[in-house]
Coordinates of C-alpha atoms and ligand atoms in Angstrom, one line a residue:
M1 CA 19.6 6.7 -70.5
S2 CA 19.6 2.8 -70.5
N3 CA 19.7 1.2 -67.1
N4 CA 21.3 -2.0 -68.5
F5 CA 24.8 -2.8 -67.4
D6 CA 27.2 -5.8 -67.5
V7 CA 27.6 -5.5 -63.7
V8 CA 25.5 -3.8 -61.0
I9 CA 27.0 -3.3 -57.6
I10 CA 24.8 -2.8 -54.5
G11 CA 26.6 -0.5 -52.0
G12 CA 29.3 2.0 -52.6
G13 CA 32.0 1.1 -50.1
H14 CA 35.7 1.1 -51.0
N15 CA 35.4 -2.6 -52.1
A16 CA 32.7 -1.7 -54.6
L17 CA 34.9 1.0 -56.0
I18 CA 37.9 -1.3 -56.3
A19 CA 35.8 -4.0 -58.0
S20 CA 34.3 -1.4 -60.4
C21 CA 37.8 -0.1 -61.4
Y22 CA 39.0 -3.6 -62.2
L23 CA 35.8 -4.4 -64.1
A24 CA 35.7 -1.2 -66.0
K25 CA 39.4 -1.4 -66.9
A26 CA 38.5 -4.8 -68.5
G27 CA 35.9 -3.1 -70.6
L28 CA 32.7 -4.0 -68.7
S29 CA 29.9 -1.5 -68.0
V30 CA 29.3 -1.0 -64.3
A31 CA 26.8 0.8 -62.1
I32 CA 27.1 1.3 -58.3
L33 CA 23.9 1.8 -56.3
E34 CA 24.6 3.5 -53.0
K35 CA 21.9 4.2 -50.4
N36 CA 23.6 7.2 -48.9
D37 CA 24.3 10.5 -50.6
S38 CA 28.1 9.8 -50.7
L39 CA 30.4 6.9 -51.5
G40 CA 32.9 5.2 -49.2
G41 CA 30.7 3.4 -46.6
A42 CA 32.9 2.7 -43.5
T43 CA 35.9 4.3 -45.3
V44 CA 35.1 8.0 -45.3
S45 CA 36.5 11.2 -43.9
Q46 CA 34.0 13.8 -42.7
K47 CA 33.9 17.2 -41.1
V48 CA 32.5 15.7 -37.9
F49 CA 32.4 19.1 -36.1
P50 CA 31.1 21.4 -38.7
E51 CA 32.6 24.6 -37.2
Y52 CA 36.1 23.2 -37.6
E53 CA 38.1 22.4 -40.7
A54 CA 39.1 18.9 -39.6
R55 CA 38.3 15.9 -41.8
L56 CA 38.2 12.9 -39.5
S57 CA 38.2 9.2 -40.6
R58 CA 34.8 8.8 -39.0
Y59 CA 34.7 5.1 -38.9
S60 CA 37.8 3.1 -40.0
Y61 CA 41.1 4.8 -39.4
L62 CA 44.2 2.7 -40.0
V63 CA 45.3 0.6 -43.0
S64 CA 47.2 -2.7 -43.0
L65 CA 45.3 -5.2 -45.1
L66 CA 45.1 -3.3 -48.4
P67 CA 47.7 -5.1 -50.6
D68 CA 50.3 -3.0 -52.3
K69 CA 49.4 -4.9 -55.5
I70 CA 45.9 -3.3 -55.6
V71 CA 47.4 0.2 -55.2
S72 CA 49.9 -0.4 -58.0
D73 CA 47.5 -2.3 -60.3
L74 CA 45.1 0.6 -60.2
G75 CA 47.9 3.3 -60.2
L76 CA 46.4 4.9 -57.0
K77 CA 48.4 7.8 -55.5
F78 CA 47.0 6.9 -52.1
E79 CA 49.8 6.7 -49.5
T80 CA 50.1 5.3 -46.0
I81 CA 52.5 6.5 -43.3
E82 CA 54.5 4.1 -41.0
R83 CA 54.3 4.8 -37.3
S84 CA 57.6 4.5 -35.4
V85 CA 55.7 3.7 -32.3
S86 CA 53.5 0.5 -32.3
S87 CA 51.7 1.1 -29.0
F88 CA 51.8 2.6 -25.6
T89 CA 50.0 1.4 -22.5
P90 CA 49.9 3.4 -19.3
E91 CA 49.6 1.4 -16.0
N92 CA 48.9 2.8 -12.5
F93 CA 50.5 0.9 -9.6
E94 CA 49.7 1.8 -5.9
D95 CA 52.7 4.1 -5.6
K96 CA 53.6 5.0 -9.2
S97 CA 52.4 5.4 -12.7
L98 CA 54.4 3.7 -15.5
G99 CA 54.0 3.2 -19.2
L100 CA 54.9 0.4 -21.7
L101 CA 56.1 2.0 -25.0
I102 CA 56.5 -0.5 -27.8
T103 CA 58.5 0.8 -30.7
R104 CA 59.0 -0.7 -34.1
G105 CA 62.0 -3.0 -33.8
L106 CA 61.6 -3.0 -30.0
V107 CA 64.4 -0.5 -29.7
G108 CA 65.0 2.4 -27.2
Q109 CA 62.7 2.7 -24.3
T110 CA 60.8 -0.6 -25.0
K111 CA 63.3 -2.8 -23.2
S112 CA 63.4 -0.8 -20.0
D113 CA 59.6 -0.3 -20.0
F114 CA 59.0 -4.1 -20.3
K115 CA 61.4 -4.6 -17.4
A116 CA 59.8 -2.0 -15.2
I117 CA 56.2 -3.1 -15.9
T118 CA 56.8 -6.9 -15.8
N119 CA 59.7 -7.1 -13.4
S120 CA 61.5 -9.4 -15.7
D121 CA 63.4 -9.7 -19.1
S122 CA 61.5 -12.8 -20.1
E123 CA 58.2 -11.1 -21.3
L124 CA 60.1 -9.1 -23.9
Q125 CA 61.8 -12.2 -25.0
A126 CA 58.5 -14.0 -25.1
W127 CA 57.1 -11.1 -27.1
E128 CA 59.9 -11.3 -29.7
A129 CA 59.7 -15.0 -30.1
F130 CA 55.9 -15.0 -30.4
Y131 CA 55.7 -12.3 -33.1
A132 CA 58.7 -13.9 -35.0
D133 CA 56.6 -17.1 -35.2
V134 CA 53.4 -15.2 -36.2
Q135 CA 55.5 -13.7 -39.0
R136 CA 55.7 -17.2 -40.5
L137 CA 52.0 -17.2 -40.9
A138 CA 52.0 -13.7 -42.5
D139 CA 54.8 -14.8 -44.9
V140 CA 52.8 -17.7 -46.2
I141 CA 49.2 -16.4 -46.1
A142 CA 49.6 -12.7 -47.3
P143 CA 50.7 -13.6 -50.8
T144 CA 47.6 -15.9 -51.3
M145 CA 45.0 -13.2 -50.6
L146 CA 44.5 -12.1 -54.3
S147 CA 44.3 -15.7 -55.7
K148 CA 41.7 -18.4 -55.4
L149 CA 41.5 -19.8 -51.8
P150 CA 44.3 -22.2 -50.9
T151 CA 43.4 -25.3 -48.9
R152 CA 43.9 -25.7 -45.2
S153 CA 46.5 -28.6 -45.8
E154 CA 48.4 -26.6 -48.4
L155 CA 48.8 -23.7 -46.1
K156 CA 49.6 -25.8 -43.1
A157 CA 52.3 -27.7 -45.0
R158 CA 53.8 -24.4 -46.2
V159 CA 53.9 -22.9 -42.6
N160 CA 55.2 -26.2 -41.2
H161 CA 55.6 -24.8 -37.7
K162 CA 53.8 -25.1 -34.3
I163 CA 52.5 -21.6 -34.8
W164 CA 49.9 -23.1 -37.2
D165 CA 48.3 -25.1 -34.4
E166 CA 48.7 -22.3 -31.9
I167 CA 46.8 -19.7 -34.0
I168 CA 44.7 -21.7 -36.4
E169 CA 43.6 -24.7 -34.4
E170 CA 43.7 -23.9 -30.7
P171 CA 41.9 -21.1 -28.8
L172 CA 44.0 -17.9 -28.7
G173 CA 43.7 -17.7 -24.9
K174 CA 45.6 -21.0 -24.6
V175 CA 48.6 -19.9 -26.5
L176 CA 48.7 -16.5 -24.7
E177 CA 48.5 -18.1 -21.3
A178 CA 51.3 -20.5 -22.3
R179 CA 53.6 -17.9 -23.9
F180 CA 53.1 -14.9 -21.6
D181 CA 53.0 -14.4 -17.8
N182 CA 52.0 -10.8 -17.4
D183 CA 48.3 -9.7 -17.4
L184 CA 49.0 -6.5 -19.2
V185 CA 51.2 -8.0 -21.9
R186 CA 48.8 -10.8 -22.5
G187 CA 46.0 -8.2 -22.9
I188 CA 47.9 -6.1 -25.4
V189 CA 48.5 -9.2 -27.6
L190 CA 44.8 -10.3 -27.2
T191 CA 43.5 -6.9 -28.3
D192 CA 44.0 -7.8 -32.0
G193 CA 41.8 -10.8 -31.5
L194 CA 38.9 -8.9 -30.0
I195 CA 38.6 -5.7 -32.0
G196 CA 35.1 -5.7 -33.5
T197 CA 34.6 -9.3 -32.3
F198 CA 32.3 -10.0 -29.3
S199 CA 34.1 -13.0 -27.9
D200 CA 36.4 -14.1 -25.2
A201 CA 39.8 -15.7 -25.7
T202 CA 38.4 -19.2 -25.8
D203 CA 36.5 -19.0 -29.0
L204 CA 38.2 -19.4 -32.4
V205 CA 36.5 -16.3 -33.8
A206 CA 39.1 -14.4 -31.8
N207 CA 41.9 -16.4 -33.5
I208 CA 40.5 -15.4 -37.0
C209 CA 40.3 -11.7 -36.0
F210 CA 43.8 -11.9 -34.6
L211 CA 45.1 -13.5 -37.8
Y212 CA 43.7 -10.7 -40.0
H213 CA 45.3 -8.1 -37.8
L214 CA 48.7 -9.6 -38.1
I215 CA 49.1 -10.6 -41.8
G216 CA 48.4 -7.5 -43.8
N217 CA 50.8 -7.1 -46.7
G218 CA 53.0 -9.7 -45.0
T219 CA 54.0 -7.4 -42.2
G220 CA 50.8 -6.7 -40.2
D221 CA 51.9 -3.1 -39.8
W222 CA 49.0 -0.7 -39.3
K223 CA 49.6 2.6 -41.1
V224 CA 48.1 6.0 -41.2
P225 CA 46.3 6.9 -44.4
R226 CA 47.7 10.2 -45.7
G227 CA 44.7 12.6 -45.9
G228 CA 42.5 10.2 -43.9
M229 CA 40.4 7.3 -45.2
G230 CA 38.6 9.8 -47.5
A231 CA 41.8 10.1 -49.5
L232 CA 41.5 6.5 -50.5
V233 CA 37.8 6.9 -51.5
A234 CA 38.6 10.1 -53.4
E235 CA 41.3 8.4 -55.5
L236 CA 39.0 5.4 -56.3
V237 CA 36.0 7.6 -57.1
E238 CA 38.2 9.7 -59.5
L239 CA 39.5 6.5 -61.2
S240 CA 36.2 4.8 -61.6
Q241 CA 34.6 7.9 -62.9
S242 CA 37.3 8.3 -65.5
L243 CA 36.6 4.7 -66.5
G244 CA 32.9 5.4 -67.0
V245 CA 31.4 3.8 -63.9
K246 CA 27.9 5.1 -63.2
F247 CA 27.2 6.1 -59.6
V248 CA 23.6 6.2 -58.4
L249 CA 23.5 7.9 -55.0
N250 CA 20.5 8.0 -52.6
S251 CA 19.6 4.7 -54.1
E252 CA 18.7 2.1 -51.4
V253 CA 18.1 -1.3 -53.1
T254 CA 14.9 -2.8 -51.9
N255 CA 14.2 -5.5 -54.4
I256 CA 16.2 -8.0 -56.5
E257 CA 14.8 -10.4 -59.1
N258 CA 16.6 -13.0 -61.2
S259 CA 15.0 -14.3 -64.3
S260 CA 16.6 -16.1 -67.3
G261 CA 20.1 -15.2 -66.0
I262 CA 19.3 -11.5 -65.8
F263 CA 19.2 -9.6 -62.5
T264 CA 16.8 -6.8 -62.0
T265 CA 17.8 -4.6 -59.1
K266 CA 15.4 -2.0 -57.9
N267 CA 15.5 1.1 -55.6
K268 CA 12.4 3.1 -54.8
S269 CA 12.0 4.6 -58.2
E270 CA 14.3 2.9 -60.8
S271 CA 15.2 -0.6 -62.1
F272 CA 18.7 -1.7 -63.2
T273 CA 19.3 -4.9 -65.2
S274 CA 22.6 -6.8 -65.4
K275 CA 24.1 -10.2 -66.1
Y276 CA 26.3 -10.0 -63.0
L277 CA 25.3 -8.7 -59.6
L278 CA 27.9 -7.8 -56.9
A279 CA 26.8 -7.4 -53.3
N280 CA 29.0 -4.8 -51.4
L281 CA 26.4 -4.6 -48.7
A282 CA 26.6 -7.1 -45.8
P283 CA 25.4 -10.6 -46.6
G284 CA 22.7 -10.3 -43.8
K285 CA 21.3 -7.2 -45.5
L286 CA 21.4 -8.9 -48.9
A287 CA 19.4 -11.8 -47.4
N288 CA 16.8 -9.4 -46.0
I289 CA 16.3 -8.0 -49.5
M290 CA 16.1 -11.5 -51.1
G291 CA 13.9 -13.0 -48.4
T292 CA 16.5 -15.7 -47.6
K293 CA 18.0 -16.7 -44.2
P294 CA 20.8 -14.3 -43.1
P295 CA 24.1 -15.9 -42.0
K296 CA 24.8 -16.2 -38.3
T297 CA 26.6 -13.0 -37.4
L298 CA 27.8 -11.8 -34.0
D299 CA 26.6 -8.5 -32.8
G300 CA 28.9 -5.6 -33.4
S301 CA 30.5 -4.8 -30.0
Q302 CA 32.4 -1.6 -30.2
V303 CA 31.9 2.1 -29.7
K304 CA 33.8 4.6 -31.8
V305 CA 34.6 8.0 -30.3
N306 CA 35.9 10.9 -32.4
M307 CA 37.5 13.9 -30.8
L308 CA 39.0 17.2 -31.8
L309 CA 41.5 18.6 -29.3
T310 CA 43.3 22.0 -28.7
K311 CA 46.3 20.1 -27.3
L312 CA 47.2 16.5 -26.3
P313 CA 46.8 15.7 -22.6
R314 CA 49.9 15.1 -20.4
L315 CA 50.3 11.7 -18.8
K316 CA 50.7 10.8 -15.1
C317 CA 53.6 8.5 -16.0
G318 CA 55.5 11.4 -17.5
T319 CA 55.9 10.0 -21.0
D320 CA 55.8 12.7 -23.7
P321 CA 52.3 12.7 -25.2
K322 CA 53.8 13.0 -28.7
L323 CA 55.3 9.6 -28.1
A324 CA 52.5 8.0 -26.1
F325 CA 49.8 8.9 -28.7
A326 CA 52.0 8.3 -31.8
G327 CA 51.0 4.6 -32.0
T328 CA 48.0 2.7 -30.6
F329 CA 47.3 3.9 -27.0
H330 CA 45.8 1.1 -25.0
F331 CA 44.0 1.5 -21.7
D332 CA 42.3 -1.0 -19.5
E333 CA 43.1 -3.8 -22.0
R334 CA 44.7 -6.2 -19.5
Y335 CA 43.8 -9.9 -20.2
S336 CA 41.7 -9.9 -17.0
D337 CA 39.9 -6.7 -18.1
F338 CA 38.8 -8.4 -21.4
T339 CA 37.6 -11.5 -19.5
R340 CA 35.6 -9.5 -17.0
A341 CA 34.2 -7.0 -19.6
F342 CA 33.1 -9.9 -21.8
K343 CA 31.3 -11.6 -19.0
E344 CA 29.6 -8.5 -17.9
A345 CA 28.5 -7.5 -21.4
A346 CA 27.3 -11.0 -22.2
A347 CA 25.2 -10.8 -19.0
G348 CA 23.6 -7.6 -20.4
K349 CA 25.6 -5.1 -18.4
I350 CA 27.7 -2.2 -19.5
P351 CA 31.3 -3.3 -18.5
S352 CA 32.4 -1.7 -15.3
R353 CA 35.7 -1.0 -17.1
I354 CA 35.5 -0.8 -20.9
P355 CA 38.7 -2.0 -22.6
A356 CA 39.7 0.7 -25.1
E357 CA 42.4 2.0 -27.4
M358 CA 43.0 5.3 -29.1
Y359 CA 45.0 6.7 -31.9
C360 CA 46.0 10.2 -32.9
H361 CA 46.0 10.8 -36.7
T362 CA 47.5 14.3 -36.6
L363 CA 50.8 13.2 -35.0
S364 CA 51.5 11.3 -38.3
D365 CA 49.6 13.5 -40.8
L366 CA 48.4 17.1 -40.4
S367 CA 46.9 17.3 -43.8
I368 CA 43.4 16.5 -42.4
L369 CA 43.4 19.9 -40.6
G370 CA 42.9 23.3 -42.0
E371 CA 45.9 25.7 -41.7
D372 CA 44.4 27.7 -38.9
L373 CA 44.0 24.6 -36.8
I374 CA 47.5 23.4 -37.6
E375 CA 48.9 26.7 -36.5
K376 CA 47.0 26.6 -33.3
G377 CA 48.3 23.0 -32.6
Y378 CA 45.0 21.2 -32.7
Q379 CA 45.0 17.4 -32.7
T380 CA 42.5 14.6 -33.3
L381 CA 41.9 11.5 -31.3
T382 CA 39.9 8.4 -32.1
L383 CA 38.9 5.9 -29.5
F384 CA 37.7 2.4 -30.0
G385 CA 35.9 0.9 -27.0
I386 CA 35.6 -2.9 -26.9
H387 CA 32.9 -5.3 -25.6
T388 CA 30.0 -2.9 -25.9
P389 CA 27.6 -5.1 -28.0
A390 CA 24.5 -3.9 -29.8
S391 CA 22.2 -5.4 -27.2
L392 CA 23.4 -2.9 -24.6
F393 CA 22.0 0.0 -26.7
E394 CA 18.6 -1.5 -27.6
A395 CA 16.6 -0.1 -24.7
D396 CA 17.9 3.5 -25.1
N397 CA 20.7 4.1 -27.6
K398 CA 21.3 7.7 -26.5
A399 CA 21.3 6.9 -22.8
S400 CA 23.7 4.0 -23.1
K401 CA 26.0 6.0 -25.3
A402 CA 26.1 8.8 -22.6
I403 CA 26.9 6.3 -19.8
I404 CA 29.6 4.6 -21.8
L405 CA 31.2 7.9 -22.9
E406 CA 31.3 9.1 -19.4
R407 CA 32.8 5.9 -18.2
L408 CA 35.4 5.8 -20.9
L409 CA 36.5 9.4 -20.2
A410 CA 36.7 8.7 -16.5
Q411 CA 38.8 5.6 -17.1
L412 CA 41.1 7.5 -19.4
N413 CA 41.5 10.4 -16.9
E414 CA 43.0 7.9 -14.4
Y415 CA 46.1 7.9 -16.6
L416 CA 46.2 11.7 -17.4
L417 CA 47.5 14.7 -15.7
D418 CA 45.2 17.0 -17.8
P419 CA 41.7 15.7 -17.8
I420 CA 40.7 14.9 -21.4
E421 CA 37.7 17.3 -21.2
S422 CA 40.1 20.2 -20.6
C423 CA 41.9 19.4 -23.9
L424 CA 38.8 19.1 -26.1
A425 CA 37.9 21.9 -28.6
K426 CA 34.5 23.5 -28.0
N427 CA 31.7 24.4 -30.3
S428 CA 30.3 28.0 -30.3
D429 CA 27.4 26.7 -28.0
G430 CA 30.0 25.5 -25.5
S431 CA 29.6 21.8 -26.2
L432 CA 32.7 19.7 -26.5
C433 CA 34.0 18.4 -29.9
I434 CA 33.4 14.8 -29.2
E435 CA 31.0 12.2 -30.7
I436 CA 30.2 8.6 -30.0
K437 CA 28.9 6.0 -32.4
S438 CA 27.3 2.8 -31.2
P439 CA 26.8 -0.4 -33.1
L440 CA 23.2 0.6 -33.7
D441 CA 24.3 3.9 -35.2
L442 CA 26.6 2.0 -37.6
D443 CA 23.7 -0.2 -38.7
E444 CA 21.5 2.8 -39.3
E445 CA 24.1 5.0 -41.0
I446 CA 26.1 2.5 -43.2
G447 CA 24.1 -0.7 -43.0
L448 CA 26.5 -2.8 -40.8
P449 CA 24.3 -5.6 -39.3
R450 CA 23.9 -4.7 -35.7
G451 CA 27.1 -2.8 -36.0
N452 CA 29.3 -5.7 -37.1
I453 CA 32.3 -3.9 -38.6
F454 CA 33.2 -6.9 -40.7
H455 CA 29.6 -7.3 -42.1
K456 CA 29.6 -10.9 -40.7
D457 CA 31.8 -13.2 -38.7
L458 CA 35.3 -13.4 -40.3
S459 CA 36.4 -16.7 -41.8
M460 CA 39.8 -18.3 -42.0
P461 CA 41.6 -17.3 -45.2
F462 CA 41.5 -20.8 -46.7
R463 CA 39.0 -23.5 -47.8
E464 CA 38.7 -27.0 -46.4
D465 CA 40.4 -29.7 -48.5
N466 CA 37.2 -31.1 -49.9
D467 CA 35.6 -27.8 -50.8
M468 CA 35.3 -26.7 -54.4
P469 CA 37.9 -24.2 -55.6
S470 CA 36.7 -20.7 -55.2
W471 CA 37.5 -17.0 -54.8
G472 CA 35.7 -16.8 -51.5
V473 CA 33.1 -14.5 -53.0
E474 CA 30.6 -17.0 -54.6
T475 CA 27.0 -17.3 -53.4
Q476 CA 24.3 -20.0 -54.0
I477 CA 23.1 -18.0 -57.0
P478 CA 25.2 -18.1 -60.2
N479 CA 26.7 -14.7 -61.2
L480 CA 25.8 -13.1 -57.8
F481 CA 29.1 -12.5 -55.9
L482 CA 29.9 -10.8 -52.6
C483 CA 32.3 -7.9 -53.1
G484 CA 32.4 -6.6 -49.5
A485 CA 33.7 -7.3 -46.1
G486 CA 31.3 -10.3 -45.8
A487 CA 33.3 -12.4 -48.3
I488 CA 35.9 -14.9 -47.2
R489 CA 39.0 -12.8 -46.7
G490 CA 36.8 -9.7 -46.4
G491 CA 36.7 -7.5 -43.3
G492 CA 38.8 -4.4 -42.9
V493 CA 39.9 -1.8 -45.4
S494 CA 41.6 -4.2 -47.8
G495 CA 40.0 -4.1 -51.2
I496 CA 40.6 -7.8 -51.3
P497 CA 36.9 -8.9 -51.8
G498 CA 36.5 -6.1 -54.4
H499 CA 39.5 -7.5 -56.3
N500 CA 38.4 -11.1 -55.9
A501 CA 34.8 -10.4 -56.9
A502 CA 36.0 -8.7 -60.1
A503 CA 38.3 -11.7 -60.8
A504 CA 35.3 -14.1 -60.3
V505 CA 33.2 -12.1 -62.8
L506 CA 36.1 -11.9 -65.3
E507 CA 36.7 -15.6 -65.0
A508 CA 32.9 -16.3 -65.6
Q509 CA 33.2 -14.1 -68.7
G510 CA 36.2 -16.2 -69.9
K511 CA 38.5 -13.2 -69.6
Ligands
FAD1 C1 34.0 2.2 -36.4 C2 34.8 1.3 -37.4 C3 36.2 1.3 -37.3 C4 36.9 0.5 -38.2 N1 38.3 0.6 -38.1 C5 39.0 -0.1 -39.1 C6 40.4 0.2 -39.3 O1 40.9 1.1 -38.6 N2 41.0 -0.5 -40.3 C7 40.4 -1.4 -41.0 O2 41.1 -2.0 -41.9 N3 39.1 -1.6 -40.9 C8 38.4 -1.0 -40.0 N4 37.0 -1.1 -39.9 C9 36.4 -2.1 -40.8 C10 36.3 -1.6 -42.3 O3 36.0 -0.2 -42.3 C11 35.2 -2.3 -43.1 O4 35.3 -3.7 -42.9 C12 35.3 -2.0 -44.5 O5 35.3 -0.6 -44.7 C13 34.1 -2.5 -45.3 O6 34.2 -2.0 -46.6 P1 33.2 -2.5 -47.7 O7 33.5 -1.8 -49.0 O8 33.2 -4.0 -47.8 O9 31.7 -2.2 -47.2 P2 31.1 -0.8 -46.4 O10 32.2 0.2 -46.2 O11 30.4 -1.3 -45.3 O12 30.1 -0.3 -47.5 C14 28.9 -0.9 -47.8 C15 28.0 0.1 -48.5 O13 26.8 -0.5 -48.8 C16 25.8 0.5 -48.6 N5 24.5 -0.1 -48.5 C17 24.0 -0.9 -47.5 N6 22.8 -1.4 -47.8 C18 22.4 -0.9 -49.0 C19 21.3 -1.0 -49.8 N7 20.2 -1.7 -49.5 N8 21.3 -0.4 -51.0 C20 22.4 0.4 -51.4 N9 23.5 0.5 -50.6 C21 23.5 -0.1 -49.5 C22 26.2 1.2 -47.3 O14 25.6 2.5 -47.2 C23 27.7 1.3 -47.6 O15 28.1 2.5 -48.2 C24 36.2 -0.3 -39.1 C25 34.9 -0.3 -39.2 C26 34.1 0.6 -38.4 C27 32.7 0.6 -38.5

């Protein structure tokens, strides 16, 4: 069979699959070369505990940034489920345990919880006012994500509100300190700026991370993928297969040549030629293959813990676990916790308290469990621990993971009546159904440079006024485009760079 294609894509993450669908629909021949034995990259569901029929979203878990337009353009049957609870945060005081439940629309218990935790009505009002202003950014920016990059001035003029300066120009910490008084409330807001970003609140990289967390589809709602992340991949694989896309698995690309406008892309045993080359792998990994300088990229700084439970733990504050775990469950994510943890980690120490958040997929969607587990009431939990950069794992990955896991569970247990260990399912050898992934594991398994979940540092979703018009996917080399999280407006499960890379190829083709 000929190994000559119109487009070769290196890496088989969801963005590669989305690009391949758009390109193949336009009549181009496409091959995807993936180093692993399956497709999906960071967007997969796997049977993490082989003895149990539970398909967990092993890496990414919630969806917000995937534009509805991509789903409808491609006719995907993929669905996401809204969560009625946005978040829950337990807090222990000397004499009592309380919780802050934040529901969509800020109804029901939210008002009284804000009052009990903050001793005032003003924090809830500040919360409402802040997020109403942030909505102005989402309204303007979200509709531009599948077009060429707008300029900074264009967007600023369209937003035409002080929130532009607060989120785009000034450090996030400054606005949070000005708008909120309470340490816990400030911390809950800041979380969106620090997930996957090793920074404190004074660096603009936190603003960019925050922005991407709040603008998805114009609402910033984070939804549960029905069937887990693997359901998205399965839909895309089926579609691209039906369109004739060739998948080459176990195919780690190690060499790229470009001569007379033709790319030759090689794995260990085969060569593929193409006029266009799309890089779904991280820009730093592409640079390693091409022998060029990798872009400056922060270390990945999170741990991901996957768990299978026989039941949800009860909470000291008395909130029903089915409510508390229905949204994002934050613990030790006070503003001061983030500041301290960042300082400690930057000094080379495992944070004394690791800011963390969790989410329970099965409260929204049981379809990831086998019938037997559903009947027995099993649940899944995923934990994302922040400010644990790759450098902390270098000396001994296994030992650091063990210390961090123990610390996280001890912290969590401070808020629980039932210790989490007593709720975890067990394997037949007696071990608990829990796994932890470090940034170094993510590099090894799915090629995220030092575990950076966004492939490289995120960029603002616009170009400077004097920059050339672009899709945000172009590289120094003509006809070589980024089609992964490392593109401008990449990062997250969005398909946006996949769509935009396909658009750049079709534009270059004059289509
Ligand atoms: C633990 C974790 C949790 C996350 N949580 C969320 C979340 O809840 N919501 C969200 O929106 N985002 C989340 N993210 C981020 C999101 O998953 C990624 O940004 C996104 O999936 C990237 O998709 P991609 O298609 O661009 O690339 P990837 O999914 O990274 O795929 C790149 C592919 O390239 C392959 N590859 C690498 N090198 C080579 C090579 N030399 N040759 C061939 N193939 C190669 C890799 O094996 C991989 O399959 C999370 C990420 C992680 C790691």
